[in-house]
Amino acid sequence: MLARTEYGIGESFPRDGGRTWTPGQPSRLRHIPKARFCIRRLKSGNILFVNHSSPDGKTRSHLTARISTDEGETWMGELLLDERKGISYPDITEGDDGSIYCIYDYSRQGEMEILMAVFTEQDILDGPGVPFRTRVLINKASGKRTTR
């Protein structure tokens, strides 16, 4: 089990089929504190992990996708989905054709956009320079509040 914590990502392991768990401890996964991440098993059986990988370890930026083929022991590839500051709340799903759709928000106080990146497992493994769809605008809030 992985959990969003004050120190980054915490992890705990089941002992007896999930009735009891090991005490929570910091995960080896690099991640900024208090930020949402997303992890999902793909149809291939591999695990996809999307999180912030900011150089300073503090900024909600550098939204990055990685793949594990060994149940999360190691992570391969590094596909940078969006490097800007103000990226948050990623979520992912996989299409019937193997395309991966990652939605996230950008600039809650400014641009107020919901964006999407579309890529494949192979794109992640191929790494930087891979052509994929990114920053696809899904919704842009006007910032105006209406009352009923």
JSON list of C-alpha atoms in Angstrom, two decimals:
[
{"chain": "A", "resi": 1, "resn": "MET", "atom": "CA", "xyz": [0.00, 0.00, 0.00]},
{"chain": "A", "resi": 2, "resn": "LEU", "atom": "CA", "xyz": [1.25, 3.46, -0.86]},
{"chain": "A", "resi": 3, "resn": "ALA", "atom": "CA", "xyz": [-0.05, 6.60, 0.86]},
{"chain": "A", "resi": 4, "resn": "ARG", "atom": "CA", "xyz": [0.38, 10.35, 0.43]},
{"chain": "A", "resi": 5, "resn": "THR", "atom": "CA", "xyz": [2.07, 11.70, 3.59]},
{"chain": "A", "resi": 6, "resn": "GLU", "atom": "CA", "xyz": [3.76, 14.78, 5.06]},
{"chain": "A", "resi": 7, "resn": "TYR", "atom": "CA", "xyz": [7.16, 13.31, 4.13]},
{"chain": "A", "resi": 8, "resn": "GLY", "atom": "CA", "xyz": [6.36, 12.05, 0.62]},
{"chain": "A", "resi": 9, "resn": "ILE", "atom": "CA", "xyz": [5.10, 8.53, -0.07]},
{"chain": "A", "resi": 10, "resn": "GLY", "atom": "CA", "xyz": [4.62, 6.09, 2.78]},
{"chain": "A", "resi": 11, "resn": "GLU", "atom": "CA", "xyz": [4.37, 2.35, 2.29]},
{"chain": "A", "resi": 12, "resn": "SER", "atom": "CA", "xyz": [3.08, -0.63, 4.25]},
{"chain": "A", "resi": 13, "resn": "PHE", "atom": "CA", "xyz": [3.01, -4.34, 3.40]},
{"chain": "A", "resi": 14, "resn": "PRO", "atom": "CA", "xyz": [0.35, -6.97, 4.22]},
{"chain": "A", "resi": 15, "resn": "ARG", "atom": "CA", "xyz": [1.33, -9.76, 6.59]},
{"chain": "A", "resi": 16, "resn": "ASP", "atom": "CA", "xyz": [-1.55, -12.21, 6.44]},
{"chain": "A", "resi": 17, "resn": "GLY", "atom": "CA", "xyz": [-3.61, -11.61, 3.35]},
{"chain": "A", "resi": 18, "resn": "GLY", "atom": "CA", "xyz": [-4.31, -8.02, 4.33]},
{"chain": "A", "resi": 19, "resn": "ARG", "atom": "CA", "xyz": [-5.70, -8.40, 7.85]},
{"chain": "A", "resi": 20, "resn": "THR", "atom": "CA", "xyz": [-2.62, -6.84, 9.41]},
{"chain": "A", "resi": 21, "resn": "TRP", "atom": "CA", "xyz": [0.02, -4.58, 7.89]},
{"chain": "A", "resi": 22, "resn": "THR", "atom": "CA", "xyz": [3.59, -3.56, 8.63]},
{"chain": "A", "resi": 23, "resn": "PRO", "atom": "CA", "xyz": [4.06, -0.13, 10.23]},
{"chain": "A", "resi": 24, "resn": "GLY", "atom": "CA", "xyz": [4.12, 2.70, 7.69]},
{"chain": "A", "resi": 25, "resn": "GLN", "atom": "CA", "xyz": [7.54, 3.81, 6.54]},
{"chain": "A", "resi": 26, "resn": "PRO", "atom": "CA", "xyz": [8.96, 6.13, 3.88]},
{"chain": "A", "resi": 27, "resn": "SER", "atom": "CA", "xyz": [8.95, 4.60, 0.41]},
{"chain": "A", "resi": 28, "resn": "ARG", "atom": "CA", "xyz": [11.99, 4.48, -1.87]},
{"chain": "A", "resi": 29, "resn": "LEU", "atom": "CA", "xyz": [9.87, 6.27, -4.49]},
{"chain": "A", "resi": 30, "resn": "ARG", "atom": "CA", "xyz": [11.06, 9.87, -4.87]},
{"chain": "A", "resi": 31, "resn": "HIS", "atom": "CA", "xyz": [8.15, 12.26, -4.49]},
{"chain": "A", "resi": 32, "resn": "ILE", "atom": "CA", "xyz": [7.39, 15.72, -3.11]},
{"chain": "A", "resi": 33, "resn": "PRO", "atom": "CA", "xyz": [5.58, 15.83, 0.24]},
{"chain": "A", "resi": 34, "resn": "LYS", "atom": "CA", "xyz": [1.81, 16.24, 0.40]},
{"chain": "A", "resi": 35, "resn": "ALA", "atom": "CA", "xyz": [1.27, 15.94, -3.37]},
{"chain": "A", "resi": 36, "resn": "ARG", "atom": "CA", "xyz": [-1.03, 13.43, -5.04]},
{"chain": "A", "resi": 37, "resn": "PHE", "atom": "CA", "xyz": [0.48, 10.67, -7.14]},
{"chain": "A", "resi": 38, "resn": "CYS", "atom": "CA", "xyz": [-1.16, 7.95, -9.21]},
{"chain": "A", "resi": 39, "resn": "ILE", "atom": "CA", "xyz": [-0.27, 4.29, -9.54]},
{"chain": "A", "resi": 40, "resn": "ARG", "atom": "CA", "xyz": [-2.12, 1.70, -11.61]},
{"chain": "A", "resi": 41, "resn": "ARG", "atom": "CA", "xyz": [-1.63, -1.83, -12.94]},
{"chain": "A", "resi": 42, "resn": "LEU", "atom": "CA", "xyz": [-1.82, -1.85, -16.72]},
{"chain": "A", "resi": 43, "resn": "LYS", "atom": "CA", "xyz": [-3.35, -4.55, -18.92]},
{"chain": "A", "resi": 44, "resn": "SER", "atom": "CA", "xyz": [0.19, -5.79, -19.66]},
{"chain": "A", "resi": 45, "resn": "GLY", "atom": "CA", "xyz": [0.60, -6.57, -15.95]},
{"chain": "A", "resi": 46, "resn": "ASN", "atom": "CA", "xyz": [3.18, -3.81, -15.54]},
{"chain": "A", "resi": 47, "resn": "ILE", "atom": "CA", "xyz": [2.68, -0.99, -13.03]},
{"chain": "A", "resi": 48, "resn": "LEU", "atom": "CA", "xyz": [2.46, 2.65, -14.10]},
{"chain": "A", "resi": 49, "resn": "PHE", "atom": "CA", "xyz": [3.51, 5.36, -11.64]},
{"chain": "A", "resi": 50, "resn": "VAL", "atom": "CA", "xyz": [2.86, 9.07, -12.30]},
{"chain": "A", "resi": 51, "resn": "ASN", "atom": "CA", "xyz": [4.16, 11.70, -9.90]},
{"chain": "A", "resi": 52, "resn": "HIS", "atom": "CA", "xyz": [6.04, 14.97, -9.53]},
{"chain": "A", "resi": 53, "resn": "SER", "atom": "CA", "xyz": [9.80, 14.75, -10.02]},
{"chain": "A", "resi": 54, "resn": "SER", "atom": "CA", "xyz": [10.79, 18.36, -9.49]},
{"chain": "A", "resi": 55, "resn": "PRO", "atom": "CA", "xyz": [14.53, 18.99, -9.31]},
{"chain": "A", "resi": 56, "resn": "ASP", "atom": "CA", "xyz": [14.19, 20.78, -5.96]},
{"chain": "A", "resi": 57, "resn": "GLY", "atom": "CA", "xyz": [12.02, 18.01, -4.46]},
{"chain": "A", "resi": 58, "resn": "LYS", "atom": "CA", "xyz": [9.46, 20.57, -3.26]},
{"chain": "A", "resi": 59, "resn": "THR", "atom": "CA", "xyz": [7.62, 22.00, -6.28]},
{"chain": "A", "resi": 60, "resn": "ARG", "atom": "CA", "xyz": [4.53, 20.54, -7.94]},
{"chain": "A", "resi": 61, "resn": "SER", "atom": "CA", "xyz": [6.20, 20.37, -11.32]},
{"chain": "A", "resi": 62, "resn": "HIS", "atom": "CA", "xyz": [7.82, 17.83, -13.67]},
{"chain": "A", "resi": 63, "resn": "LEU", "atom": "CA", "xyz": [4.91, 15.41, -13.85]},
{"chain": "A", "resi": 64, "resn": "THR", "atom": "CA", "xyz": [6.62, 12.16, -14.89]},
{"chain": "A", "resi": 65, "resn": "ALA", "atom": "CA", "xyz": [5.52, 8.62, -15.84]},
{"chain": "A", "resi": 66, "resn": "ARG", "atom": "CA", "xyz": [7.52, 5.45, -15.04]},
{"chain": "A", "resi": 67, "resn": "ILE", "atom": "CA", "xyz": [6.94, 1.71, -15.53]},
{"chain": "A", "resi": 68, "resn": "SER", "atom": "CA", "xyz": [7.75, -1.25, -13.28]},
{"chain": "A", "resi": 69, "resn": "THR", "atom": "CA", "xyz": [7.88, -4.79, -14.65]},
{"chain": "A", "resi": 70, "resn": "ASP", "atom": "CA", "xyz": [8.83, -6.34, -11.29]},
{"chain": "A", "resi": 71, "resn": "GLU", "atom": "CA", "xyz": [5.99, -5.39, -8.91]},
{"chain": "A", "resi": 72, "resn": "GLY", "atom": "CA", "xyz": [7.49, -2.00, -8.04]},
{"chain": "A", "resi": 73, "resn": "GLU", "atom": "CA", "xyz": [10.97, -3.17, -7.07]},
{"chain": "A", "resi": 74, "resn": "THR", "atom": "CA", "xyz": [12.54, -1.10, -9.86]},
{"chain": "A", "resi": 75, "resn": "TRP", "atom": "CA", "xyz": [11.25, 1.58, -12.23]},
{"chain": "A", "resi": 76, "resn": "MET", "atom": "CA", "xyz": [12.15, 2.00, -15.89]},
{"chain": "A", "resi": 77, "resn": "GLY", "atom": "CA", "xyz": [11.82, 4.84, -18.31]},
{"chain": "A", "resi": 78, "resn": "GLU", "atom": "CA", "xyz": [11.04, 8.40, -17.51]},
{"chain": "A", "resi": 79, "resn": "LEU", "atom": "CA", "xyz": [8.53, 10.25, -19.64]},
{"chain": "A", "resi": 80, "resn": "LEU", "atom": "CA", "xyz": [8.15, 13.92, -18.71]},
{"chain": "A", "resi": 81, "resn": "LEU", "atom": "CA", "xyz": [4.48, 14.78, -19.21]},
{"chain": "A", "resi": 82, "resn": "ASP", "atom": "CA", "xyz": [4.58, 18.45, -18.13]},
{"chain": "A", "resi": 83, "resn": "GLU", "atom": "CA", "xyz": [7.46, 20.36, -16.53]},
{"chain": "A", "resi": 84, "resn": "ARG", "atom": "CA", "xyz": [5.64, 23.53, -15.49]},
{"chain": "A", "resi": 85, "resn": "LYS", "atom": "CA", "xyz": [5.04, 24.63, -11.89]},
{"chain": "A", "resi": 86, "resn": "GLY", "atom": "CA", "xyz": [1.44, 24.35, -10.71]},
{"chain": "A", "resi": 87, "resn": "ILE", "atom": "CA", "xyz": [0.74, 20.85, -12.04]},
{"chain": "A", "resi": 88, "resn": "SER", "atom": "CA", "xyz": [-1.30, 18.70, -9.65]},
{"chain": "A", "resi": 89, "resn": "TYR", "atom": "CA", "xyz": [-3.74, 15.85, -9.07]},
{"chain": "A", "resi": 90, "resn": "PRO", "atom": "CA", "xyz": [-2.82, 13.36, -11.81]},
{"chain": "A", "resi": 91, "resn": "ASP", "atom": "CA", "xyz": [-5.10, 10.41, -12.56]},
{"chain": "A", "resi": 92, "resn": "ILE", "atom": "CA", "xyz": [-4.73, 7.74, -15.24]},
{"chain": "A", "resi": 93, "resn": "THR", "atom": "CA", "xyz": [-6.71, 5.23, -17.23]},
{"chain": "A", "resi": 94, "resn": "GLU", "atom": "CA", "xyz": [-5.86, 2.87, -20.06]},
{"chain": "A", "resi": 95, "resn": "GLY", "atom": "CA", "xyz": [-7.77, 2.57, -23.33]},
{"chain": "A", "resi": 96, "resn": "ASP", "atom": "CA", "xyz": [-8.65, -0.66, -25.12]},
{"chain": "A", "resi": 97, "resn": "ASP", "atom": "CA", "xyz": [-5.85, 0.01, -27.62]},
{"chain": "A", "resi": 98, "resn": "GLY", "atom": "CA", "xyz": [-3.20, 0.38, -24.87]},
{"chain": "A", "resi": 99, "resn": "SER", "atom": "CA", "xyz": [-3.14, 4.17, -24.96]},
{"chain": "A", "resi": 100, "resn": "ILE", "atom": "CA", "xyz": [-2.65, 5.69, -21.52]},
{"chain": "A", "resi": 101, "resn": "TYR", "atom": "CA", "xyz": [-4.61, 8.83, -20.65]},
{"chain": "A", "resi": 102, "resn": "CYS", "atom": "CA", "xyz": [-3.34, 11.01, -17.82]},
{"chain": "A", "resi": 103, "resn": "ILE", "atom": "CA", "xyz": [-5.46, 13.96, -16.71]},
{"chain": "A", "resi": 104, "resn": "TYR", "atom": "CA", "xyz": [-4.17, 16.63, -14.34]},
{"chain": "A", "resi": 105, "resn": "ASP", "atom": "CA", "xyz": [-4.83, 20.22, -13.43]},
{"chain": "A", "resi": 106, "resn": "TYR", "atom": "CA", "xyz": [-2.67, 23.25, -14.04]},
{"chain": "A", "resi": 107, "resn": "SER", "atom": "CA", "xyz": [-2.51, 26.64, -12.32]},
{"chain": "A", "resi": 108, "resn": "ARG", "atom": "CA", "xyz": [-5.52, 26.64, -10.02]},
{"chain": "A", "resi": 109, "resn": "GLN", "atom": "CA", "xyz": [-5.15, 30.35, -9.29]},
{"chain": "A", "resi": 110, "resn": "GLY", "atom": "CA", "xyz": [-4.28, 31.45, -12.85]},
{"chain": "A", "resi": 111, "resn": "GLU", "atom": "CA", "xyz": [-4.96, 29.41, -15.97]},
{"chain": "A", "resi": 112, "resn": "MET", "atom": "CA", "xyz": [-7.37, 27.03, -14.18]},
{"chain": "A", "resi": 113, "resn": "GLU", "atom": "CA", "xyz": [-7.03, 24.24, -16.75]},
{"chain": "A", "resi": 114, "resn": "ILE", "atom": "CA", "xyz": [-7.69, 20.52, -16.79]},
{"chain": "A", "resi": 115, "resn": "LEU", "atom": "CA", "xyz": [-5.22, 18.94, -19.21]},
{"chain": "A", "resi": 116, "resn": "MET", "atom": "CA", "xyz": [-4.50, 15.50, -20.62]},
{"chain": "A", "resi": 117, "resn": "ALA", "atom": "CA", "xyz": [-1.44, 13.64, -21.88]},
{"chain": "A", "resi": 118, "resn": "VAL", "atom": "CA", "xyz": [-1.80, 10.56, -24.11]},
{"chain": "A", "resi": 119, "resn": "PHE", "atom": "CA", "xyz": [1.05, 8.06, -24.40]},
{"chain": "A", "resi": 120, "resn": "THR", "atom": "CA", "xyz": [1.93, 4.34, -24.37]},
{"chain": "A", "resi": 121, "resn": "GLU", "atom": "CA", "xyz": [4.10, 2.07, -22.24]},
{"chain": "A", "resi": 122, "resn": "GLN", "atom": "CA", "xyz": [6.65, 2.05, -25.06]},
{"chain": "A", "resi": 123, "resn": "ASP", "atom": "CA", "xyz": [6.77, 5.87, -25.02]},
{"chain": "A", "resi": 124, "resn": "ILE", "atom": "CA", "xyz": [7.80, 5.70, -21.35]},
{"chain": "A", "resi": 125, "resn": "LEU", "atom": "CA", "xyz": [10.49, 3.11, -22.04]},
{"chain": "A", "resi": 126, "resn": "ASP", "atom": "CA", "xyz": [11.80, 5.05, -25.05]},
{"chain": "A", "resi": 127, "resn": "GLY", "atom": "CA", "xyz": [12.20, 8.13, -22.85]},
{"chain": "A", "resi": 128, "resn": "PRO", "atom": "CA", "xyz": [12.93, 11.77, -23.73]},
{"chain": "A", "resi": 129, "resn": "GLY", "atom": "CA", "xyz": [12.23, 13.00, -27.21]},
{"chain": "A", "resi": 130, "resn": "VAL", "atom": "CA", "xyz": [9.34, 10.62, -27.81]},
{"chain": "A", "resi": 131, "resn": "PRO", "atom": "CA", "xyz": [6.48, 12.31, -29.69]},
{"chain": "A", "resi": 132, "resn": "PHE", "atom": "CA", "xyz": [3.25, 11.98, -27.71]},
{"chain": "A", "resi": 133, "resn": "ARG", "atom": "CA", "xyz": [0.21, 14.14, -27.07]},
{"chain": "A", "resi": 134, "resn": "THR", "atom": "CA", "xyz": [0.57, 16.45, -24.10]},
{"chain": "A", "resi": 135, "resn": "ARG", "atom": "CA", "xyz": [-1.19, 19.51, -22.68]},
{"chain": "A", "resi": 136, "resn": "VAL", "atom": "CA", "xyz": [-4.44, 18.59, -24.43]},
{"chain": "A", "resi": 137, "resn": "LEU", "atom": "CA", "xyz": [-6.99, 21.05, -23.05]},
{"chain": "A", "resi": 138, "resn": "ILE", "atom": "CA", "xyz": [-9.99, 19.30, -21.49]},
{"chain": "A", "resi": 139, "resn": "ASN", "atom": "CA", "xyz": [-11.52, 22.20, -19.59]},
{"chain": "A", "resi": 140, "resn": "LYS", "atom": "CA", "xyz": [-10.71, 25.81, -18.78]},
{"chain": "A", "resi": 141, "resn": "ALA", "atom": "CA", "xyz": [-12.55, 27.49, -15.93]},
{"chain": "A", "resi": 142, "resn": "SER", "atom": "CA", "xyz": [-13.66, 31.05, -16.45]},
{"chain": "A", "resi": 143, "resn": "GLY", "atom": "CA", "xyz": [-13.00, 32.04, -12.86]},
{"chain": "A", "resi": 144, "resn": "LYS", "atom": "CA", "xyz": [-16.47, 33.57, -12.67]},
{"chain": "A", "resi": 145, "resn": "ARG", "atom": "CA", "xyz": [-18.80, 32.25, -10.01]},
{"chain": "A", "resi": 146, "resn": "THR", "atom": "CA", "xyz": [-22.48, 32.04, -10.69]},
{"chain": "A", "resi": 147, "resn": "THR", "atom": "CA", "xyz": [-25.31, 31.86, -8.19]},
{"chain": "A", "resi": 148, "resn": "ARG", "atom": "CA", "xyz": [-28.62, 30.14, -8.59]}
]
